[in-house]
CSV table of C-alpha atoms and ligand atoms in Angstrom, one decimal:
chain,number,residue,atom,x,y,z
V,1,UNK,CA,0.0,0.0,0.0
V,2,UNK,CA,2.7,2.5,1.1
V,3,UNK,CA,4.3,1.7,-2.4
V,4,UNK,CA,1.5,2.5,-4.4
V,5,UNK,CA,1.1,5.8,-2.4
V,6,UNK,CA,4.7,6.8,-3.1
V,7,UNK,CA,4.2,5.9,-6.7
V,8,UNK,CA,1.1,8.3,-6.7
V,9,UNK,CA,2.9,10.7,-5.5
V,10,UNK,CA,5.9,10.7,-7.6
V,11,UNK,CA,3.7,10.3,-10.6
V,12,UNK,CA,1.6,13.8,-9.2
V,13,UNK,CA,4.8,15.6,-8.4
V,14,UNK,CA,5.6,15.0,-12.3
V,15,UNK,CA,2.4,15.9,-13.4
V,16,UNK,CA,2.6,19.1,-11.7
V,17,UNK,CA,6.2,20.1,-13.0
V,18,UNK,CA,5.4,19.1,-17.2
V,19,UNK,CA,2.2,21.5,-16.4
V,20,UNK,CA,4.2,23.9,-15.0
V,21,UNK,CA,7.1,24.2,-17.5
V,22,UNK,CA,4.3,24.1,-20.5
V,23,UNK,CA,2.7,26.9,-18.7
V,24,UNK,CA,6.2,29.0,-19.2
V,25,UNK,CA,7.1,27.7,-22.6
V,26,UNK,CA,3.2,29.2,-23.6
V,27,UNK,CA,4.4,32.5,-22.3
V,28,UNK,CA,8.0,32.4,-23.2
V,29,UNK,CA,7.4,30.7,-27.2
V,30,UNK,CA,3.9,32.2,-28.4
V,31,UNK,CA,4.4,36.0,-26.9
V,32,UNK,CA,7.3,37.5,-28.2
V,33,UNK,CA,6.6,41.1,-29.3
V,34,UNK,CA,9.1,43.4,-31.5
V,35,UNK,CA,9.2,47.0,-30.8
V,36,UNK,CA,10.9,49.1,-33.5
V,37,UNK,CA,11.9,52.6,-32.5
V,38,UNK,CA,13.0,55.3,-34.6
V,39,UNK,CA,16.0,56.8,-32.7
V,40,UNK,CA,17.1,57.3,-29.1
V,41,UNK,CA,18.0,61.2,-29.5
V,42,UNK,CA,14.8,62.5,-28.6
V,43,UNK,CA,14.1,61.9,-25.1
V,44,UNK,CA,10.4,61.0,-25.7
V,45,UNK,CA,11.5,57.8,-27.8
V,46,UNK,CA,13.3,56.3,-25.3
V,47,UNK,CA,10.3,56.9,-22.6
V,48,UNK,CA,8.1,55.3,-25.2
V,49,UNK,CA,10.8,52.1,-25.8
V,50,UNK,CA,11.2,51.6,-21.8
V,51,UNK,CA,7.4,52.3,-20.3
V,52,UNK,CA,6.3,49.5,-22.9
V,53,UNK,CA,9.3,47.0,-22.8
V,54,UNK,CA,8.7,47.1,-19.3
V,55,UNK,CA,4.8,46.7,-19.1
V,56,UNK,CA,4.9,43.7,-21.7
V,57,UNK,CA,7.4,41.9,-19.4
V,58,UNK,CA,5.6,42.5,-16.5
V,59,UNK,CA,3.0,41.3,-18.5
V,60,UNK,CA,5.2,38.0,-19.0
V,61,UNK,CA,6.3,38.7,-22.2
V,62,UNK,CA,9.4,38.3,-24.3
V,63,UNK,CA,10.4,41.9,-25.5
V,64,UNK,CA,12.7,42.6,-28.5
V,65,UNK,CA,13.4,46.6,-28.2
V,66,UNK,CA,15.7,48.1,-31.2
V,67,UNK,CA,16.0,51.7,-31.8
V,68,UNK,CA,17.1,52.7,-35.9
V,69,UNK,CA,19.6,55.9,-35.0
V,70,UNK,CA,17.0,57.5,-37.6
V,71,UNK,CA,18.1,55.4,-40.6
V,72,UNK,CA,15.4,53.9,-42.3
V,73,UNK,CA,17.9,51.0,-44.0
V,74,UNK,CA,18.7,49.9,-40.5
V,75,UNK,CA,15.0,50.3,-39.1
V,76,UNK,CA,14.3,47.3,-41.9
V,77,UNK,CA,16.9,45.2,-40.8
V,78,UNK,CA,15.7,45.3,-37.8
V,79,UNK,CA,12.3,44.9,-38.6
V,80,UNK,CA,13.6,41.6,-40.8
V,81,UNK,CA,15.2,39.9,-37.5
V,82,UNK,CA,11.9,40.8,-35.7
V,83,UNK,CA,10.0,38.4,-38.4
V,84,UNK,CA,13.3,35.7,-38.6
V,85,UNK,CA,13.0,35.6,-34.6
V,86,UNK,CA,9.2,35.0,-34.9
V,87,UNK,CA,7.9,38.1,-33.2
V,88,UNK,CA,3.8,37.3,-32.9
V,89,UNK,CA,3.3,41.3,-33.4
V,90,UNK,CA,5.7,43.8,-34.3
V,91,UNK,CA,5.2,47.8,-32.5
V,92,UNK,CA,6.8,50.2,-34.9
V,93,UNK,CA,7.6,53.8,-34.5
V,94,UNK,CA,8.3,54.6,-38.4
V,95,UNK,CA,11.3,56.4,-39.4
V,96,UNK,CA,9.8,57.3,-42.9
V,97,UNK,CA,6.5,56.1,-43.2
V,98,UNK,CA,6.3,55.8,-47.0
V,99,UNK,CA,9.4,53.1,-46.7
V,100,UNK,CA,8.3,49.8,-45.0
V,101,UNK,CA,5.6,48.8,-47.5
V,102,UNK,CA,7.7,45.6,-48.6
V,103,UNK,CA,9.0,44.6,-45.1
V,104,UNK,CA,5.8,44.5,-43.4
V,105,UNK,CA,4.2,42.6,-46.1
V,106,UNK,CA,7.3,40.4,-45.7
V,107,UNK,CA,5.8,40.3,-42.0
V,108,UNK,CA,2.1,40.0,-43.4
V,109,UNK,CA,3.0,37.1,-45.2
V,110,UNK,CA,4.8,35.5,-42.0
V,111,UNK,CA,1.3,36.3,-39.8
V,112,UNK,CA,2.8,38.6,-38.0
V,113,UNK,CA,0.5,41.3,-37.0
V,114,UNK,CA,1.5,44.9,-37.3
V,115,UNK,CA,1.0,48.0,-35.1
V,116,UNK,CA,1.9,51.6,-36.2
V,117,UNK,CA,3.1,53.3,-33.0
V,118,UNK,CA,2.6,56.8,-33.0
V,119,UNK,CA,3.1,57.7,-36.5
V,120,UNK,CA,1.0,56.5,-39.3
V,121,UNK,CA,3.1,54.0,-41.7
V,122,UNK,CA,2.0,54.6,-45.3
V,123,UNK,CA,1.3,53.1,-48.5
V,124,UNK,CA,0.5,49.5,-46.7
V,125,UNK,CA,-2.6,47.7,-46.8
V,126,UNK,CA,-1.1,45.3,-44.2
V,127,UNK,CA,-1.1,47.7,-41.0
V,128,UNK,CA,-3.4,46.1,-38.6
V,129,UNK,CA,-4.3,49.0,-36.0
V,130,UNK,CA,-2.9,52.6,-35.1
V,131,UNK,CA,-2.3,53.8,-31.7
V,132,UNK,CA,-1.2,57.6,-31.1
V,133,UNK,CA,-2.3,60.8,-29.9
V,134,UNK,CA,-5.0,62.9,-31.6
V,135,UNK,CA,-2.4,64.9,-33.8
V,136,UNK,CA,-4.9,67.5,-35.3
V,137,UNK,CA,-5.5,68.2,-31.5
V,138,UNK,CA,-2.1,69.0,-30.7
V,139,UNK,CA,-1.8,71.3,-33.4
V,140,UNK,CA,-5.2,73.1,-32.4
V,141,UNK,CA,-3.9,73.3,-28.7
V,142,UNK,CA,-0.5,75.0,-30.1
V,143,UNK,CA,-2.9,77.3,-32.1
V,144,UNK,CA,-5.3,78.8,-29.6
V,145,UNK,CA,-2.2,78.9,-27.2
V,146,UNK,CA,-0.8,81.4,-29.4
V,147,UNK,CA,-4.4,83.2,-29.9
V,148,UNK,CA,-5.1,83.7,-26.3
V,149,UNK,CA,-1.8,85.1,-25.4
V,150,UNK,CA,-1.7,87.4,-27.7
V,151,UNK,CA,-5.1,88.8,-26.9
V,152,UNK,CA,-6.2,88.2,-30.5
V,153,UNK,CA,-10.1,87.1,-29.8
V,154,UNK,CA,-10.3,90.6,-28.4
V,155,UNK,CA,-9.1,92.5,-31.2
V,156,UNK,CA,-5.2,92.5,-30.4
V,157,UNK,CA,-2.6,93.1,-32.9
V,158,UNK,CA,-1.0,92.8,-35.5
V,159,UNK,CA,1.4,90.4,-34.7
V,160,UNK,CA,4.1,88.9,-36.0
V,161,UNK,CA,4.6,85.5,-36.6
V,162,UNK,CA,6.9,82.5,-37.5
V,163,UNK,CA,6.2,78.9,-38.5
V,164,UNK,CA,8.0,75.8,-37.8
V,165,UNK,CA,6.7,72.4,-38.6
V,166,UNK,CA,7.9,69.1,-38.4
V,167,UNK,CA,9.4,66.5,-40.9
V,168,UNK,CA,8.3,65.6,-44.0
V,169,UNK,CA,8.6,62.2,-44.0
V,170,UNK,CA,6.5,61.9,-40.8
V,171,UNK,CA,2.5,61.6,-41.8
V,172,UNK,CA,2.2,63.6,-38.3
V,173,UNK,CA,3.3,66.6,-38.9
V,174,UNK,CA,1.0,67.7,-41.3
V,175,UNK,CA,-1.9,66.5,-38.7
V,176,UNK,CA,0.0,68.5,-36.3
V,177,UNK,CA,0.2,71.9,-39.2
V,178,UNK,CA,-3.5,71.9,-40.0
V,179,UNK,CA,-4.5,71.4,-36.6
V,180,UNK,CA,-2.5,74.6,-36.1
V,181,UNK,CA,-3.2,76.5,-39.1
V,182,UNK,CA,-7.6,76.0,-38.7
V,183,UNK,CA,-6.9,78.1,-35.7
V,184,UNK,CA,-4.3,80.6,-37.1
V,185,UNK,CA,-5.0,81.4,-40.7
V,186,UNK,CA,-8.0,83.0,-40.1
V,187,UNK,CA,-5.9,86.0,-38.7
V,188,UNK,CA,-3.2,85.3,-40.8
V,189,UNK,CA,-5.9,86.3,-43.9
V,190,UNK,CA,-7.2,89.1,-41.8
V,191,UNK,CA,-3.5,90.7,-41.2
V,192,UNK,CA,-3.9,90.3,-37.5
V,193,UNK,CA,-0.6,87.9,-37.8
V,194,UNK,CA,2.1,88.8,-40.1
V,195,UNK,CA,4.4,86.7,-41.7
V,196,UNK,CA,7.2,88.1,-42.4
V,197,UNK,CA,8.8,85.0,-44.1
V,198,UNK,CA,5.9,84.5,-46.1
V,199,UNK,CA,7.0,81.0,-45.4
V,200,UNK,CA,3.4,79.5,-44.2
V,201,UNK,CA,3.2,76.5,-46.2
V,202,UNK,CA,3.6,73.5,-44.5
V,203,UNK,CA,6.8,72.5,-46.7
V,204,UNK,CA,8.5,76.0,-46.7
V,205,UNK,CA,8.2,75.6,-43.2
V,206,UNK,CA,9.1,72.2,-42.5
V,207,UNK,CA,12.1,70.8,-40.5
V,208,UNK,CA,14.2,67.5,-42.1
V,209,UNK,CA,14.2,64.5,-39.6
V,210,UNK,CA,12.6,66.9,-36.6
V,211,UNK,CA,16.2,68.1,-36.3
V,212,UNK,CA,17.3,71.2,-34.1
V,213,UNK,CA,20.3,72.7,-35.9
V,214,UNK,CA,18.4,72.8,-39.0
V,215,UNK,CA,15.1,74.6,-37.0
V,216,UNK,CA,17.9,77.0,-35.7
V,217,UNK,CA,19.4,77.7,-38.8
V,218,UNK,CA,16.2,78.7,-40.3
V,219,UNK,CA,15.1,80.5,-37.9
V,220,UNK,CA,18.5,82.5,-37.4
V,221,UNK,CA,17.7,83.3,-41.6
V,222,UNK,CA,14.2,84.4,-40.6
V,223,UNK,CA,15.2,86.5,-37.7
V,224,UNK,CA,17.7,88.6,-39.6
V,225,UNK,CA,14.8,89.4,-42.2
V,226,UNK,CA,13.6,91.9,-39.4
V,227,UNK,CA,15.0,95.4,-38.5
V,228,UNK,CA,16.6,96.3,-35.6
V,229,UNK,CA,13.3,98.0,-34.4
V,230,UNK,CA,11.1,95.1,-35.1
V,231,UNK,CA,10.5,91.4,-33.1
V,232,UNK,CA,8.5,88.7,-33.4
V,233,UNK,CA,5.8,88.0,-31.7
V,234,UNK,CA,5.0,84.2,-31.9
V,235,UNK,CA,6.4,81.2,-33.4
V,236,UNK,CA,4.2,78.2,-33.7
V,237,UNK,CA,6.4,75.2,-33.3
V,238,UNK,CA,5.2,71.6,-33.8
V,239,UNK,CA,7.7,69.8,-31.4
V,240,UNK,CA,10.5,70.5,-28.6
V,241,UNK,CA,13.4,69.5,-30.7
V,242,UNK,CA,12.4,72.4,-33.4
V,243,UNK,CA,11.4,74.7,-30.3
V,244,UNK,CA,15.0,74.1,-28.9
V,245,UNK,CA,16.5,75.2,-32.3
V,246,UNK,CA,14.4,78.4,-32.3
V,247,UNK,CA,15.3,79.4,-28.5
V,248,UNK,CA,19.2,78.9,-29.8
V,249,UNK,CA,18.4,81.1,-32.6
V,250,UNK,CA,16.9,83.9,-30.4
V,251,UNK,CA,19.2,83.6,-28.1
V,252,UNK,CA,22.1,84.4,-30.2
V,253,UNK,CA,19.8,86.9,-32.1
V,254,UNK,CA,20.1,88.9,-28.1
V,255,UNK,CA,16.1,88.6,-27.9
V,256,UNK,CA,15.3,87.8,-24.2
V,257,UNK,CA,15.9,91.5,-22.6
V,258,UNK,CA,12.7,93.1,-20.8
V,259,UNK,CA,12.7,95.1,-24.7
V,260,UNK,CA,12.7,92.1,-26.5
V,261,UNK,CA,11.4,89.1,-24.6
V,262,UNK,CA,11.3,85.8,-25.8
V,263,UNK,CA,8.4,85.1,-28.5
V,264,UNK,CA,5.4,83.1,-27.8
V,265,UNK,CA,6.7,79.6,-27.9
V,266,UNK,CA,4.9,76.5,-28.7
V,267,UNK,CA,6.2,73.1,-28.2
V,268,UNK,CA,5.3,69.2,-27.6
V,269,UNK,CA,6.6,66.3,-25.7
V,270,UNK,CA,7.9,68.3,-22.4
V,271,UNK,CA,11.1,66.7,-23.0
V,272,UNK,CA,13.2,67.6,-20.1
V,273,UNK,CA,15.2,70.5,-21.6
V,274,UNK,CA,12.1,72.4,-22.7
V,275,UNK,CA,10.1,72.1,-19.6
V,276,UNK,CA,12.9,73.6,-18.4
V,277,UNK,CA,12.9,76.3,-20.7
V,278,UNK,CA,9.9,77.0,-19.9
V,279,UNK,CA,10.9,77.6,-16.6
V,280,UNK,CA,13.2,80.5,-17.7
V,281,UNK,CA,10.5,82.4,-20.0
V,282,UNK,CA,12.3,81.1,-22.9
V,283,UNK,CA,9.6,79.1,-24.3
V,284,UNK,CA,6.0,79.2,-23.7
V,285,UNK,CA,4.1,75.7,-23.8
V,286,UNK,CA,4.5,72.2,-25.2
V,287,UNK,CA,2.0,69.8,-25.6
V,288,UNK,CA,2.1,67.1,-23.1
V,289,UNK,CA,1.7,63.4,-24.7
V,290,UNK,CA,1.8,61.0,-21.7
V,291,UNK,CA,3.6,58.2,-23.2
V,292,UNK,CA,3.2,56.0,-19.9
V,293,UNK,CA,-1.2,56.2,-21.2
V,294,UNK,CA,0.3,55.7,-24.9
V,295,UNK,CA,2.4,52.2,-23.8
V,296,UNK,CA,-0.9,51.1,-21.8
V,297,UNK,CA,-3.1,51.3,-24.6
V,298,UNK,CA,-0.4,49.2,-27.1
V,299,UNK,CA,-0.5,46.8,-24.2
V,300,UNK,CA,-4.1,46.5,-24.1
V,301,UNK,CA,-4.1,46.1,-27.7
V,302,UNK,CA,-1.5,44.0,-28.2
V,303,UNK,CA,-3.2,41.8,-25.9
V,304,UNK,CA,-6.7,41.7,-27.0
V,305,UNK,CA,-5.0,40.9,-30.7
V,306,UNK,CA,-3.1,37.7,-29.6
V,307,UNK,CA,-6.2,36.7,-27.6
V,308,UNK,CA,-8.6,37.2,-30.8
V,309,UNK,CA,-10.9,39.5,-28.6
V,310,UNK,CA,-12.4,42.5,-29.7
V,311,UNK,CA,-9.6,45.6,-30.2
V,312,UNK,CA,-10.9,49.1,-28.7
V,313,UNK,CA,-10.5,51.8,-31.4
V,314,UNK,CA,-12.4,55.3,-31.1
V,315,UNK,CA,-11.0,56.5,-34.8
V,316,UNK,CA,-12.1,55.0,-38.5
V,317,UNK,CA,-12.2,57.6,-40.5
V,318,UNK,CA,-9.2,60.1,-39.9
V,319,UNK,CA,-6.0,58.0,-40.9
V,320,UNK,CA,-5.9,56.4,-44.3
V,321,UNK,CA,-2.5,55.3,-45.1
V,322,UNK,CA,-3.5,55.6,-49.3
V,323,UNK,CA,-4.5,51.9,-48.9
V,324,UNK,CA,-6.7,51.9,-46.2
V,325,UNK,CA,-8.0,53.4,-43.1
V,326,UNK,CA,-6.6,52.3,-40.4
V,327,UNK,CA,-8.3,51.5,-37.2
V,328,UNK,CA,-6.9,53.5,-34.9
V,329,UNK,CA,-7.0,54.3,-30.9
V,330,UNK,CA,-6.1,57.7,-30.3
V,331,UNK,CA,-5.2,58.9,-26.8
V,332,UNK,CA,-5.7,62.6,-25.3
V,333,UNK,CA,-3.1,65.4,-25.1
V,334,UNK,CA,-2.4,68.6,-22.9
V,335,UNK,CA,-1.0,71.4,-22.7
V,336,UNK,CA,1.4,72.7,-20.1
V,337,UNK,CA,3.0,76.1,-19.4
V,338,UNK,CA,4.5,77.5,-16.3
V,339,UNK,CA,0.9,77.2,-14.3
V,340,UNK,CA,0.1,74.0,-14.8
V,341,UNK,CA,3.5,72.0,-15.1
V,342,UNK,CA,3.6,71.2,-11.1
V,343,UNK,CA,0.0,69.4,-11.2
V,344,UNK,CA,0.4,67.6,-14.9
V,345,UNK,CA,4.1,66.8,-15.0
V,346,UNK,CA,5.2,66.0,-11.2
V,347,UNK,CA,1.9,65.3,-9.4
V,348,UNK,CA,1.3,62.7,-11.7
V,349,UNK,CA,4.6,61.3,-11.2
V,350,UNK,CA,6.0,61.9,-14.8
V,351,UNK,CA,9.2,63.9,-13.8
V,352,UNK,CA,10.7,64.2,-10.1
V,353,UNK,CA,10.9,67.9,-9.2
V,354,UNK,CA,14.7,67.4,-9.4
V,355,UNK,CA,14.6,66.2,-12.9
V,356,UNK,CA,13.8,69.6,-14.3
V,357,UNK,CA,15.9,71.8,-12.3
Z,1,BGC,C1,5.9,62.7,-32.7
Z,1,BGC,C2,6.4,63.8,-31.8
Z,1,BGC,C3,7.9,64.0,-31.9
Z,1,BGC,C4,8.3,64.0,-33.4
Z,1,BGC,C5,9.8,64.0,-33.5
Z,1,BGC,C6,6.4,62.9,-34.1
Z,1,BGC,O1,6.0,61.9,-34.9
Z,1,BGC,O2,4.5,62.5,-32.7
Z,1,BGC,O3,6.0,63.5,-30.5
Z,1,BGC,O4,8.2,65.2,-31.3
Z,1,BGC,O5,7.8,63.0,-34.1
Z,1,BGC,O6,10.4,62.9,-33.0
């Protein structure tokens, strides 16, 4: 009798440990997400590659994280070893979002399942959802900024402004323009804000690769179209990295004296450097894109995907890619200035006081 029991539980104890270790192998072989970043020189990236590598493996899963350094050739490679490695669902923030169509069919073909992160990859039929932030919003939050600090819904100006958008290669920042320009043109038509440029198409205003020398040097061109006896007023940047070009440009330009304060400055992404700017009275506001709410939702997604259930979207209609629309999720975004940075930024946990100092 006492034999048979210790076969029992031997037998149980056995039992237990194959149920076990096929419990792990589920989570370890049929989870493995890819997350393709475009580049770790914008602070925001980087939050965006951490807060979700680190909520899929506390979600269990097996996280491949590559950032691209910007280069589109090396953003494909990358994407290829995603697919040879057998990624079930590849995250990718796009370098150029007109240049993937033939790896991610490579990764339709494969079943892999495809999510554009934050900016909208083009030209595909094979893009299986969108998460971002409402990008026409952001641009209507950096417009109105600009509208009610300079008075202008009660009849204050003229003005003058400048324009700085983002990268052409990035579907966003023409979301981001318009978004601006509903608000704006109206006064632009009516004189109320001058350009002095004349520069206020999108592409005439438009920044290669987001990048802040190239915002600068424009801007420094811009700046030295006005006489000595003349400023500017406003400029309506789309991002911080452009912002931080323009507050190099009026700095060396010797605007920031009680005659010549800083412009009206917008921004987005409160990377650290321009909340700290804003700090100083150098620039005004940037739009506040909690990336900890974005990384949730591609979570949420990603997990309701694998799991066949039903995917929450609350957009079908505003991004076609030129194949498709694509069902998209779009989260909410803020502004912040100098009164509202302690209760968005460090209340909610985002930054540590110290971090901006
Ligand atoms: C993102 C912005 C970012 C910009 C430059 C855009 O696609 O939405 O948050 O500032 O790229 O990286």
């Amino acid at each position: 009798m006492k034999k048979i029991i210790w076969l029992f539980t031997i037998i149980f104890v056995l039992f237990c440990m194959t149920a076990c270790e096929d419990d792990e192998s589920d989570n370890m072989s049929n989870n493995k997400i890819g997350i393709a970043m475009p580049t770790q020189s914008l602070q925001r990236w980087n939050q965006d590659g951490t807060n979700m590598k680190k909520q899929f493996e506390d979600a269990g899963y097996i996280v491949d994280l590559e950032y691209a350094n910007d280069d589109v050739e090396t953003q494909i490679q990358q994407i290829e070893n995603m697919i040879i490695r057998k990624c079930d669902i590849i995250i990718i923030g796009s370098i150029d979002g007109t240049k993937l169509t033939d790896v991610i069919k490579e990764a339709a073909d494969a079943g892999v399942k495809i999510i554009s992160y934050d900016r909208l990859i083009m030209g595909s039929e094979n893009i299986d959802y969108y998460v971002t932030f409402d990008n026409y919003m952001v641009g209507a939050l950096q417009g109105q900024y600009i509208i009610d600090k300079l008075g202008l819904e009660s009849n204050k100006g003229p003005f003058n402004l400048e324009i700085i958008t983002g990268s052409p290669d990035d579907n966003n920042a023409l979301f981001f323009y318009n978004g601006a320009m509903e608000k704006l043109k109206p006064y632009i038509d009516s004189g109320v804000l001058k350009v002095k440029s004349g520069q206020t198409e999108f592409i005439d205003a438009s920044t290669q690769k987001w990048d802040t020398t190239v915002a600068a040097e424009r801007m420094e061109r811009i700046i030295n179209l006005y006489n000595s006896d003349e400023k500017i007023d406003a400029v309506l940047s789309s991002n911080d990295s452009c912002a931080m070009g323009a507050i190099k440009a009026f700095e060396k330009a010797g605007y920031g004296t009680q005659d010549k304060p800083f412009p009206i400055l917008t921004g987005q992404d409160c990377d650290k450097l321009n909340v700290m700017a804003i700090l100083e009275d150098k620039q005004s506001m940037s739009v506040f894109k909690d990336t900890r709410d974005l990384a949730i939702k591609t979570v949420e997604m990603t997990e309701n995907i694998l799991k066949g259930n039903d995917v929450e979207i609350n957009d079908n209609e505003s991004y076609n890619n030129g194949k498709k629309v694509i069902q998209s999720y779009l989260c909410n975004p803020i502004y912040v200035d100098k009164n509202n940075y302690k209760d968005v930024l460090i209340s909610s946990g985002y930054y540590a006081e110290e971090d901006i100092k």
